[in-house]
Amino acid sequence: MTGIRIVTDSTTDLPKELLQQHGIEVIPLSVYIDGESYEDNVTISPIDFIHKMKQAAELPKTSQPAVGAFVDLYDRLGADGHTILSIHMTSGMSGTYSTACAAATMSESNVVVVDSQMISQALGFQVIEAAKMAHAGSTIDEITARLRGILEGTSLFVVVDTVENLVKGGRIGKAKGWISTVLSIKPIAMLDKGVYSPVAKVRTTTQIIKNLIERFQADTAGKEVKEIGISHADNLTLAERLRDEISRFTAAPIRIQPATPVITTHTGPAAIGFMYCVN
């Protein structure tokens, strides 16, 4: 019996066990540091990568998978007639989506590619829902319509300890005006239409927590919170503190995960991502 197979990339920040449980295929991006190339979260762990990045002379570089890697995967998964639904990190921050689109036209399989307009576990919200719906027998059109609804109900905030990585990596988005004014300030940005947009500037951890909680409460008032994700770049202390504070206001599950090397390359050490989805 043919059905739908789900493909995503390594920036989902989801546990490998969860991805395997839902039969989701992951194609990794790559990171280059100190002359060595690694597959994102495959041949180097998030924490090992951060340690290397702190000691590196230059900012690491990232690259999307080769088009041939996508084609090979699509052909393999679709060989028995399965349709492929390939869901990827925002096109506003990576060429992964466009590469997947190019591969879809080259593959012998039937492939539908979706720009999640998200990263990290917010991308994962869409990926897991797509896998559940595919297993339940939903059509491609039903799944992609649901993904658009999840995107509309998802908020993602990023708090960085320094903007150096964002600036050097070209992922500063609409926050360029902060570059000369962020000394001793921890910027909070949200992902808006796939790019970073500034929302606040704070100086202390307490202010970070307060700001994020206020935004969470305003966004979720009168709504059902489906999922919450916190990803961190070797900053488990702040991630756990945010989880403990947020759990006072919701019974929704909260998943804490280390951010993958590709994401950490652009956010820098000690950053956290806070994301949630409402109905």
PDB file of N, CA and C in Angstrom, residues 53 59-60 162-172 263-269:
ATOM      1  N   MET A  53      33.614  25.713  18.444  1.00  0.00           N
ATOM      2  CA  MET A  53      33.340  27.055  17.945  1.00  0.00           C
ATOM      3  C   MET A  53      33.959  28.117  18.847  1.00  0.00           C
ATOM      4  N   LEU A  59      34.606  32.194  12.336  1.00  0.00           N
ATOM      5  CA  LEU A  59      33.231  31.719  12.466  1.00  0.00           C
ATOM      6  C   LEU A  59      33.016  30.508  11.571  1.00  0.00           C
ATOM      7  N   PRO A  60      32.404  29.453  12.089  1.00  0.00           N
ATOM      8  CA  PRO A  60      32.111  28.283  11.240  1.00  0.00           C
ATOM      9  C   PRO A  60      31.200  28.672  10.081  1.00  0.00           C
ATOM     10  N   THR A 162      25.189  37.395  22.072  1.00  0.00           N
ATOM     11  CA  THR A 162      25.948  38.338  21.256  1.00  0.00           C
ATOM     12  C   THR A 162      25.417  38.285  19.833  1.00  0.00           C
ATOM     13  N   VAL A 163      25.454  39.413  19.122  1.00  0.00           N
ATOM     14  CA  VAL A 163      24.990  39.419  17.735  1.00  0.00           C
ATOM     15  C   VAL A 163      26.116  39.113  16.749  1.00  0.00           C
ATOM     16  N   GLU A 164      27.312  38.826  17.261  1.00  0.00           N
ATOM     17  CA  GLU A 164      28.468  38.615  16.380  1.00  0.00           C
ATOM     18  C   GLU A 164      28.203  37.538  15.340  1.00  0.00           C
ATOM     19  N   ASN A 165      27.668  36.387  15.764  1.00  0.00           N
ATOM     20  CA  ASN A 165      27.430  35.303  14.814  1.00  0.00           C
ATOM     21  C   ASN A 165      26.354  35.660  13.806  1.00  0.00           C
ATOM     22  N   LEU A 166      25.282  36.321  14.261  1.00  0.00           N
ATOM     23  CA  LEU A 166      24.212  36.716  13.348  1.00  0.00           C
ATOM     24  C   LEU A 166      24.730  37.682  12.288  1.00  0.00           C
ATOM     25  N   VAL A 167      25.557  38.633  12.713  1.00  0.00           N
ATOM     26  CA  VAL A 167      26.079  39.629  11.779  1.00  0.00           C
ATOM     27  C   VAL A 167      27.030  38.981  10.774  1.00  0.00           C
ATOM     28  N   LYS A 168      28.006  38.229  11.271  1.00  0.00           N
ATOM     29  CA  LYS A 168      28.997  37.620  10.389  1.00  0.00           C
ATOM     30  C   LYS A 168      28.371  36.586   9.461  1.00  0.00           C
ATOM     31  N   GLY A 169      27.312  35.917   9.946  1.00  0.00           N
ATOM     32  CA  GLY A 169      26.666  34.903   9.132  1.00  0.00           C
ATOM     33  C   GLY A 169      25.601  35.450   8.204  1.00  0.00           C
ATOM     34  N   GLY A 170      25.333  36.760   8.292  1.00  0.00           N
ATOM     35  CA  GLY A 170      24.353  37.376   7.400  1.00  0.00           C
ATOM     36  C   GLY A 170      22.925  37.057   7.742  1.00  0.00           C
ATOM     37  N   ARG A 171      22.648  36.596   8.983  1.00  0.00           N
ATOM     38  CA  ARG A 171      21.280  36.230   9.382  1.00  0.00           C
ATOM     39  C   ARG A 171      20.661  37.254  10.311  1.00  0.00           C
ATOM     40  N   ILE A 172      21.131  38.484  10.268  1.00  0.00           N
ATOM     41  CA  ILE A 172      20.655  39.510  11.175  1.00  0.00           C
ATOM     42  C   ILE A 172      19.229  39.951  10.860  1.00  0.00           C
ATOM     43  N   ILE A 263      22.232  25.725  13.575  1.00  0.00           N
ATOM     44  CA  ILE A 263      21.545  26.837  14.224  1.00  0.00           C
ATOM     45  C   ILE A 263      22.496  27.597  15.142  1.00  0.00           C
ATOM     46  N   THR A 264      23.295  26.854  15.912  1.00  0.00           N
ATOM     47  CA  THR A 264      24.227  27.478  16.842  1.00  0.00           C
ATOM     48  C   THR A 264      25.260  28.331  16.121  1.00  0.00           C
ATOM     49  N   THR A 265      25.648  27.931  14.917  1.00  0.00           N
ATOM     50  CA  THR A 265      26.586  28.729  14.127  1.00  0.00           C
ATOM     51  C   THR A 265      26.076  30.153  13.956  1.00  0.00           C
ATOM     52  N   HIS A 266      24.777  30.301  13.769  1.00  0.00           N
ATOM     53  CA  HIS A 266      24.203  31.615  13.484  1.00  0.00           C
ATOM     54  C   HIS A 266      23.758  32.365  14.734  1.00  0.00           C
ATOM     55  N   THR A 267      23.424  31.637  15.805  1.00  0.00           N
ATOM     56  CA  THR A 267      22.980  32.319  17.027  1.00  0.00           C
ATOM     57  C   THR A 267      24.130  32.607  17.977  1.00  0.00           C
ATOM     58  N   GLY A 268      25.193  31.773  17.922  1.00  0.00           N
ATOM     59  CA  GLY A 268      26.292  31.907  18.862  1.00  0.00           C
ATOM     60  C   GLY A 268      26.010  31.157  20.153  1.00  0.00           C
ATOM     61  N   PRO A 269      27.058  30.963  20.974  1.00  0.00           N
ATOM     62  CA  PRO A 269      26.893  30.246  22.242  1.00  0.00           C
ATOM     63  C   PRO A 269      25.939  30.970  23.180  1.00  0.00           C
TER      64      PRO A 269
END
